[in-house]
Coordinates of C-alpha atoms and ligand atoms in Angstrom, one line a residue:
M19 CA 128.4 89.3 124.4
P20 CA 125.2 88.4 122.6
L21 CA 123.1 91.4 121.3
T22 CA 120.0 92.3 123.3
S23 CA 116.8 90.9 121.9
L24 CA 114.4 93.3 120.2
D25 CA 111.7 93.0 122.9
T26 CA 114.1 93.4 125.8
A27 CA 115.8 96.4 124.2
R28 CA 112.6 98.2 123.3
Q29 CA 111.3 97.7 126.9
A30 CA 114.6 99.1 128.2
A31 CA 114.1 102.2 125.9
L32 CA 110.5 102.6 127.0
D33 CA 111.4 102.3 130.7
A34 CA 113.7 105.3 130.3
I35 CA 111.1 107.8 129.2
A36 CA 108.0 109.1 131.1
P37 CA 104.9 110.7 129.6
A38 CA 105.2 114.5 129.5
A39 CA 103.1 116.6 131.8
P40 CA 99.6 117.3 130.3
E41 CA 98.6 120.6 128.8
R42 CA 95.3 122.2 128.1
V43 CA 94.9 123.3 124.5
P44 CA 92.1 124.7 122.2
L45 CA 90.2 121.9 120.5
L46 CA 91.7 122.2 117.1
D47 CA 95.2 122.3 118.5
A48 CA 94.5 118.9 120.0
Q49 CA 94.0 117.2 116.7
G50 CA 96.3 114.2 116.3
R51 CA 97.3 114.3 120.0
F52 CA 96.2 111.9 122.8
L53 CA 93.9 112.7 125.7
A54 CA 95.7 113.0 129.0
A55 CA 92.6 112.2 131.1
P56 CA 89.4 110.4 130.6
V57 CA 86.4 112.5 129.5
T58 CA 82.8 112.0 130.8
A59 CA 79.8 113.6 129.2
S60 CA 79.1 117.0 130.8
R61 CA 75.6 117.1 129.2
S62 CA 73.2 114.7 127.7
L63 CA 72.9 114.4 123.9
P64 CA 70.3 115.4 122.9
G65 CA 69.9 117.8 125.8
C66 CA 66.1 117.6 125.6
D67 CA 63.3 115.7 123.7
N68 CA 63.2 117.3 120.3
S69 CA 61.8 116.9 116.8
A70 CA 63.6 114.8 114.3
M71 CA 61.6 116.3 111.4
D72 CA 60.0 119.5 110.2
G73 CA 56.3 118.9 111.0
W74 CA 53.8 118.9 113.9
A75 CA 54.1 117.9 117.6
V76 CA 50.9 116.0 118.5
H77 CA 49.3 113.6 120.9
A78 CA 49.9 110.2 119.2
E79 CA 46.5 108.9 120.3
E80 CA 44.7 111.7 118.5
T81 CA 46.1 110.4 115.2
Q82 CA 44.6 106.9 115.6
G83 CA 42.8 105.9 112.5
A84 CA 43.8 109.0 110.6
S85 CA 44.1 108.7 106.8
R86 CA 44.0 110.9 103.8
D87 CA 40.3 110.4 103.5
R88 CA 39.6 110.8 107.3
P89 CA 42.3 113.2 108.5
A90 CA 42.7 114.0 112.2
R91 CA 42.0 117.7 112.4
L92 CA 44.0 119.6 115.1
R93 CA 44.1 123.2 116.3
V94 CA 47.4 124.9 115.7
T95 CA 48.7 126.6 118.9
S96 CA 52.3 127.7 118.5
T97 CA 55.4 127.6 116.3
I98 CA 58.6 126.2 117.9
F99 CA 62.0 126.6 116.3
A100 CA 65.2 124.8 117.4
G101 CA 66.7 126.7 120.3
A102 CA 63.3 127.8 121.7
L103 CA 62.1 126.9 125.2
P104 CA 58.4 125.9 124.9
S105 CA 56.5 126.3 128.2
T106 CA 52.8 126.0 127.2
P107 CA 51.6 122.4 127.4
L108 CA 49.9 120.9 124.4
R109 CA 46.3 120.5 125.2
P110 CA 43.8 117.9 123.8
G111 CA 43.0 118.5 120.2
E112 CA 46.1 120.7 119.6
A113 CA 49.2 120.5 117.4
A114 CA 52.3 122.7 117.6
R115 CA 54.4 123.6 114.5
V116 CA 57.9 122.3 115.0
F117 CA 61.1 122.3 113.0
T118 CA 64.0 119.8 113.1
G119 CA 65.8 120.1 116.4
A120 CA 63.0 122.1 118.1
P121 CA 62.2 121.1 121.7
L122 CA 58.7 119.5 122.1
P123 CA 56.0 121.3 124.1
P124 CA 55.1 119.5 127.4
G125 CA 52.5 116.9 126.7
A126 CA 53.3 116.2 123.1
D127 CA 54.5 112.6 122.6
A128 CA 54.9 112.3 118.8
V129 CA 55.8 114.3 115.7
V130 CA 54.2 114.0 112.3
R131 CA 56.4 115.1 109.4
Q132 CA 54.8 117.8 107.3
E133 CA 54.6 115.7 104.1
A134 CA 51.8 113.7 105.9
T135 CA 49.8 116.8 106.8
R136 CA 48.0 119.7 105.2
A137 CA 47.8 123.0 107.1
A138 CA 44.8 125.4 106.6
E139 CA 45.6 128.6 104.7
D140 CA 44.7 130.7 107.7
G141 CA 47.2 128.7 109.9
T142 CA 44.6 127.8 112.5
R143 CA 44.3 124.1 111.8
V144 CA 46.2 121.2 110.4
D145 CA 44.9 117.9 109.0
V146 CA 47.0 114.8 109.8
F147 CA 46.8 112.0 107.3
I148 CA 48.6 109.2 109.1
T149 CA 48.5 107.3 112.3
V150 CA 51.7 107.7 114.3
P151 CA 52.8 105.8 117.4
P152 CA 54.0 107.5 120.6
G153 CA 57.7 108.6 120.2
N154 CA 57.3 108.9 116.4
D155 CA 60.1 111.1 115.0
I156 CA 61.2 112.3 118.4
R157 CA 64.9 112.3 119.5
R158 CA 64.8 111.6 123.2
T159 CA 66.9 113.4 125.9
G160 CA 70.1 111.4 126.3
E161 CA 69.3 109.0 123.5
E162 CA 72.9 109.0 122.4
V163 CA 74.7 110.0 125.7
L164 CA 73.6 110.7 129.2
T165 CA 75.3 113.2 131.5
G166 CA 78.1 111.5 133.4
T167 CA 78.5 108.7 130.9
P168 CA 82.2 107.9 130.3
L169 CA 83.0 109.0 126.7
F170 CA 86.8 108.6 126.2
D171 CA 89.6 107.0 128.0
A172 CA 93.0 108.7 128.5
G173 CA 95.1 107.8 125.6
Q174 CA 92.3 108.3 123.1
R175 CA 93.7 109.7 119.8
V176 CA 92.0 113.0 119.1
G177 CA 90.5 113.0 115.6
A178 CA 87.7 114.8 114.0
A179 CA 85.0 112.7 115.6
V180 CA 86.4 113.2 119.1
L181 CA 86.6 116.9 118.5
G182 CA 83.1 117.0 117.3
V183 CA 81.8 115.2 120.4
L184 CA 83.9 117.5 122.7
A185 CA 82.5 120.6 121.0
S186 CA 79.0 119.3 121.3
M187 CA 79.5 119.1 125.1
G188 CA 80.4 122.8 125.0
A189 CA 84.1 122.3 125.5
T190 CA 86.5 124.8 124.0
D191 CA 89.7 123.1 125.1
V192 CA 91.0 119.8 126.4
W193 CA 93.8 118.1 128.3
V194 CA 96.2 116.3 126.0
R195 CA 99.9 115.4 126.2
P196 CA 102.2 117.8 124.4
A197 CA 103.8 116.9 121.1
P198 CA 107.4 115.9 121.7
R199 CA 109.8 118.5 120.4
V200 CA 112.3 116.8 118.1
A201 CA 115.5 117.6 116.4
V202 CA 117.0 115.3 113.7
L203 CA 120.8 115.3 113.1
A204 CA 122.2 113.6 110.0
T205 CA 125.8 112.7 110.1
G206 CA 128.2 111.8 107.3
D207 CA 130.9 113.4 105.3
E208 CA 129.7 111.9 102.1
L209 CA 126.2 113.5 102.2
V210 CA 125.2 116.2 99.8
P211 CA 122.1 118.2 100.4
P212 CA 119.3 117.7 97.9
G213 CA 119.1 120.6 95.5
T214 CA 122.8 120.7 94.8
P215 CA 124.7 118.7 92.2
A216 CA 126.0 115.3 93.3
L217 CA 128.5 113.0 91.6
P218 CA 127.7 109.3 91.5
H219 CA 129.9 108.4 94.4
Q220 CA 128.2 111.0 96.6
V221 CA 125.0 110.4 98.5
Y222 CA 122.1 112.7 98.7
E223 CA 121.2 113.4 102.3
S224 CA 117.7 111.9 102.6
N225 CA 117.4 110.8 106.2
L226 CA 116.5 114.3 107.5
V227 CA 113.3 114.4 105.5
L228 CA 112.6 110.7 106.0
V229 CA 113.1 110.8 109.8
A230 CA 111.3 114.1 110.3
A231 CA 108.3 112.8 108.4
L232 CA 108.3 109.6 110.3
A233 CA 108.5 111.6 113.5
R234 CA 105.6 113.8 112.5
E235 CA 103.6 110.7 111.7
A236 CA 104.2 109.7 115.4
G237 CA 103.0 113.1 116.6
A238 CA 106.3 115.0 116.9
D239 CA 106.8 118.7 116.6
V240 CA 110.0 118.7 114.5
R241 CA 111.9 121.8 115.5
Q242 CA 115.4 121.4 114.0
L243 CA 117.0 119.6 111.1
A244 CA 120.8 119.7 111.2
R245 CA 123.8 118.1 109.5
A246 CA 127.2 117.4 110.9
R247 CA 130.4 116.0 109.6
D248 CA 132.0 112.7 110.8
D249 CA 134.3 114.6 113.1
E250 CA 134.4 114.5 116.9
S251 CA 134.3 118.2 117.5
A252 CA 131.6 118.9 114.9
L253 CA 129.5 116.1 116.4
R254 CA 130.1 117.3 120.0
D255 CA 129.0 120.8 119.0
A256 CA 125.9 119.7 117.2
L257 CA 124.8 117.2 119.9
S258 CA 125.4 119.6 122.8
R259 CA 123.7 122.5 120.9
L260 CA 120.6 120.5 119.8
A261 CA 119.9 118.3 122.8
P262 CA 118.9 121.1 125.3
Q263 CA 116.4 122.5 122.8
V264 CA 114.3 119.3 122.4
D265 CA 112.7 116.4 124.2
I266 CA 114.0 113.8 121.8
L267 CA 117.0 114.1 119.6
I268 CA 117.3 111.6 116.7
T269 CA 120.6 111.1 114.9
T270 CA 121.3 109.1 111.7
G271 CA 124.6 107.6 110.5
G272 CA 127.9 107.0 112.2
A273 CA 126.2 104.4 114.5
S274 CA 128.2 101.3 113.6
V275 CA 131.8 100.3 114.1
G276 CA 133.6 102.0 111.3
D277 CA 136.5 104.4 111.8
K278 CA 134.2 107.4 111.2
D279 CA 131.3 106.0 113.3
L280 CA 131.7 108.4 116.1
V281 CA 128.2 109.3 117.3
K282 CA 127.9 106.9 120.2
R283 CA 131.5 107.6 121.3
V284 CA 130.9 111.4 121.3
L285 CA 127.6 111.0 123.2
A286 CA 129.3 108.9 125.8
A287 CA 132.0 111.5 126.1
L288 CA 129.3 114.2 126.7
G289 CA 128.1 112.1 129.6
A290 CA 125.1 110.3 127.9
R291 CA 123.7 107.2 129.6
F292 CA 122.9 104.3 127.3
F293 CA 119.8 102.1 127.8
V294 CA 120.2 100.3 124.5
D295 CA 123.3 99.9 122.4
G296 CA 123.0 97.5 119.6
V297 CA 120.0 95.1 119.1
A298 CA 119.6 91.6 117.7
L299 CA 117.6 93.2 114.8
K300 CA 118.0 93.3 111.1
P301 CA 118.0 95.8 109.6
G302 CA 118.7 98.3 112.3
K303 CA 121.3 96.5 114.5
P304 CA 123.4 99.5 115.5
V305 CA 120.4 101.4 117.0
A306 CA 121.0 103.0 120.4
V307 CA 118.9 104.8 122.9
A308 CA 120.5 107.1 125.5
R309 CA 119.8 110.1 127.7
L310 CA 121.8 113.3 127.5
G311 CA 120.7 115.7 130.2
D312 CA 116.9 115.7 130.1
T313 CA 116.8 114.7 126.4
S314 CA 116.3 111.2 125.1
V315 CA 118.6 110.4 122.2
V316 CA 117.9 107.8 119.6
V317 CA 120.8 106.9 117.4
L318 CA 119.7 105.4 114.1
P319 CA 121.9 103.7 111.5
G320 CA 122.6 105.7 108.4
N321 CA 121.3 103.2 105.9
P322 CA 117.8 104.6 105.1
G323 CA 116.2 101.2 105.3
A324 CA 117.8 100.4 108.6
A325 CA 117.0 103.8 109.9
T326 CA 113.3 103.2 108.9
V327 CA 113.1 100.0 110.9
A328 CA 115.1 101.3 113.8
F329 CA 112.9 104.4 113.9
D330 CA 109.8 102.3 113.8
Q331 CA 110.9 100.0 116.6
F332 CA 112.6 102.5 118.9
A333 CA 112.0 106.2 118.1
R334 CA 108.3 105.8 117.4
P335 CA 107.5 104.0 120.7
L336 CA 109.5 106.7 122.6
L337 CA 107.6 109.5 120.8
L338 CA 104.3 107.9 121.6
K339 CA 105.2 107.2 125.2
H340 CA 106.1 110.9 125.6
Q341 CA 102.5 111.5 124.5
G342 CA 101.2 109.0 127.1
V343 CA 100.4 106.0 124.9
L344 CA 101.8 102.6 123.9
E345 CA 100.9 101.4 120.4
T346 CA 99.4 98.0 119.7
R347 CA 99.5 96.9 116.2
R348 CA 97.3 94.3 114.7
R349 CA 99.0 91.1 113.7
V350 CA 98.0 88.4 111.2
R351 CA 99.5 85.0 110.6
A352 CA 100.6 84.6 107.0
H353 CA 102.4 82.1 104.8
L354 CA 105.8 83.1 103.5
S355 CA 105.9 83.6 99.7
E356 CA 109.5 82.3 99.6
A357 CA 112.1 80.5 101.6
R358 CA 114.5 82.7 103.6
R359 CA 117.8 82.0 105.3
K360 CA 118.7 84.4 108.1
Q361 CA 121.2 84.8 111.0
A362 CA 119.7 82.7 113.7
G363 CA 120.4 85.2 116.5
L364 CA 118.5 88.1 115.0
T365 CA 114.9 89.2 114.5
Y366 CA 114.3 90.2 110.9
L367 CA 111.7 92.7 110.0
I368 CA 110.9 92.4 106.3
T369 CA 108.6 94.7 104.4
T370 CA 105.7 92.7 103.2
T371 CA 102.5 92.9 101.3
L372 CA 99.7 90.5 101.8
E373 CA 97.7 88.5 99.3
A374 CA 94.3 87.3 100.5
R375 CA 93.4 83.6 99.7
D376 CA 90.0 82.0 100.0
G377 CA 89.8 79.9 103.1
L378 CA 93.5 80.1 103.8
A379 CA 95.8 82.5 105.8
P380 CA 97.1 85.2 103.5
R381 CA 100.4 85.0 101.7
A382 CA 103.2 87.3 103.0
V383 CA 104.9 88.5 99.8
L384 CA 108.4 89.5 101.0
R385 CA 109.8 92.7 99.4
P386 CA 113.4 93.3 98.5
Q387 CA 114.8 95.1 101.5
G388 CA 118.5 95.7 102.0
A389 CA 119.4 98.0 104.8
G390 CA 119.9 100.7 102.3
Q391 CA 116.6 100.2 100.5
I392 CA 113.3 102.0 101.3
L393 CA 111.3 102.0 98.0
Q394 CA 109.4 98.9 99.1
N395 CA 108.2 100.6 102.3
V396 CA 106.0 102.9 100.2
H397 CA 103.6 100.0 99.4
G398 CA 104.4 97.8 102.4
E399 CA 101.4 96.6 104.4
G400 CA 103.5 95.4 107.4
W401 CA 106.6 93.8 108.7
A402 CA 107.0 90.0 108.4
L403 CA 108.6 89.1 111.7
L404 CA 111.2 86.4 111.4
P405 CA 112.0 85.6 115.0
P406 CA 115.3 84.7 116.5
G407 CA 116.3 81.2 117.4
R408 CA 115.9 80.0 113.8
A409 CA 117.9 80.4 110.6
D410 CA 115.9 78.7 107.9
F411 CA 112.4 79.5 106.8
A412 CA 110.7 77.5 104.0
E413 CA 108.2 78.8 101.5
D414 CA 104.7 78.6 103.1
D415 CA 106.0 78.6 106.6
L416 CA 103.6 80.6 108.9
V417 CA 104.9 83.8 110.4
D418 CA 103.5 86.8 112.2
V419 CA 103.0 90.0 110.1
E420 CA 102.7 93.3 112.1
L421 CA 100.3 95.5 110.1
F422 CA 100.7 99.2 109.4
D423 CA 97.0 99.5 108.7
R424 CA 97.5 102.3 106.2
P425 CA 94.4 103.4 104.3
T426 CA 94.6 103.1 100.5
F427 CA 93.6 105.9 98.1
T428 CA 93.0 105.8 94.4
P429 CA 93.8 108.8 92.2
V430 CA 91.2 111.0 90.7
G431 CA 92.1 113.7 88.1
A432 CA 95.8 112.9 88.3
L433 CA 98.2 114.8 86.1
A434 CA 99.7 112.7 83.3
Ligands
LIG518 N1 132.2 95.7 110.4 C1 130.9 96.0 110.5 N2 130.4 96.9 109.7 C2 129.1 97.2 109.8 C3 128.3 96.7 110.8 C4 128.9 95.8 111.7 O1 128.3 95.3 112.7 N3 130.2 95.5 111.6 N4 127.0 97.1 110.9 C5 126.4 97.4 109.7 C6 125.1 97.8 109.9 S1 124.0 96.7 110.6 C7 124.6 99.0 109.4 S2 122.9 99.4 109.4 C8 125.5 100.0 108.8 C9 125.1 101.4 109.2 O2 125.9 102.0 110.1 P1 126.1 103.5 110.3 O3 125.1 104.1 111.1 O4 127.5 103.7 110.8 O5 125.9 104.2 108.9 P2 126.9 105.0 108.0 O6 128.2 104.2 107.8 O7 127.0 106.4 108.4 O8 126.1 105.0 106.6 C10 125.7 103.8 106.0 C11 125.1 104.1 104.6 O9 124.0 104.9 104.7 C12 124.2 106.1 104.0 N5 123.6 107.2 104.7 C13 124.1 107.6 105.9 N6 123.4 108.7 106.3 C14 122.5 109.0 105.3 C15 121.6 110.1 105.0 N7 121.4 111.0 106.0 N8 120.9 110.1 103.9 C16 121.1 109.1 103.0 N9 122.0 108.1 103.1 C17 122.7 108.1 104.2 C18 125.6 106.2 103.8 O10 126.0 107.0 102.7 C19 126.1 104.8 103.7 O11 125.9 104.3 102.4 O12 126.8 99.7 109.1 C20 127.2 98.3 108.8 N10 128.5 98.1 108.9
MOO519 O1 121.5 95.5 110.3 MO1 122.0 97.0 109.5 O2 121.0 97.9 110.3 O3 120.8 96.6 108.4 O4 122.7 96.6 107.9

């Protein structure tokens, strides 16, 4: 039977999971989560006409023709600080002292910044040295947002800017989807925990940290990291203990067809229903997605490179859908840096960096990437997608590159 295509398998996995019920959380706890409902402005920003400068609220027309030699002399009536509520209207010939953010008195239609004025020592008068138009240095009511304006759609990622806007509306908490609770189970008799000595034939267990970190990058609340031997009863105990504690259980290793590859068999014996079992994907072919009770289970291959790809294509979309969103990644067309031969039936995802070229599509520089290799992912900018239905790709052939859109940072004050 031919393996399921990547797109079909991913859709089957996504169809098997529903967004979690929303929860209302304090603003800072919502950071990194996704809004569960649209948000409209519950107040205008600014809430009232106010001064953009420290200076004087005036009638603009009374500054007409004013200059340093021929100042407009105005009577000082009041001092208004931010947060005050002025009620006395500004009458002809008057100016009110205002500070940045202070509401304007009724009747004032402009602000003159204080650098363009001189106040009399006794505080009764101010000379204005410039002509200002109506509206000068005033922030108008609702200039940025009017009450009732749609602000954010459901699915908006909550970052610092969103939190700032919500707080400026007076909100203390917000509806978001909960972070999926996740457990990661690494299987394999050969695995030695980091921190203990390992002989060359032994393998340091690295998938727990790798997968937990990938899961966190996708918004997960990682609750459990566990290891199990390649042994039916050990796997049965671990899987049935972990699954009820979490929304999504991710396993690594023992996913293929070897004598000790028991994870899928044990899951099936426990009554799991499989939606995906093997995909026409390289690396990551043995990946499976199942449901055990109320828990989604993603079975990743043990090879760290294959686990990375399978996580990215299956576990990440599931974690995001639990949080109520589907991810769209930018794609660019790029020319392959080298020829590649592949198995015609499979989609290959190859870690790639991009080289910009004047007036041409960028070059996709393919990185060495066996199923066991992950070093290149550190600097990868995306996956070159080599689609099924074709075995031979020549240098300079155009392919799609799915971008990670990671920011770049340069070191300052690094240790030698
Ligand atoms: N006859 C076939 N053999 C294999 C097939 C196949 O279709 N027919 N598929 C291959 C593919 S594709 C993959 S990918 C691998 C991975 O399958 P498993 O999930 O069963 O992985 P393991 O055998 O358990 O381990 C593979 C490799 O990865 C290392 N590993 C495992 N877990 C960890 C960990 N937690 N930390 C670090 N490294 C780990 C392990 O030591 C092995 O070297 O199967 C192919 N075989
Ligand atoms: O296709 Mo496997 O997941 O790379 O070796």
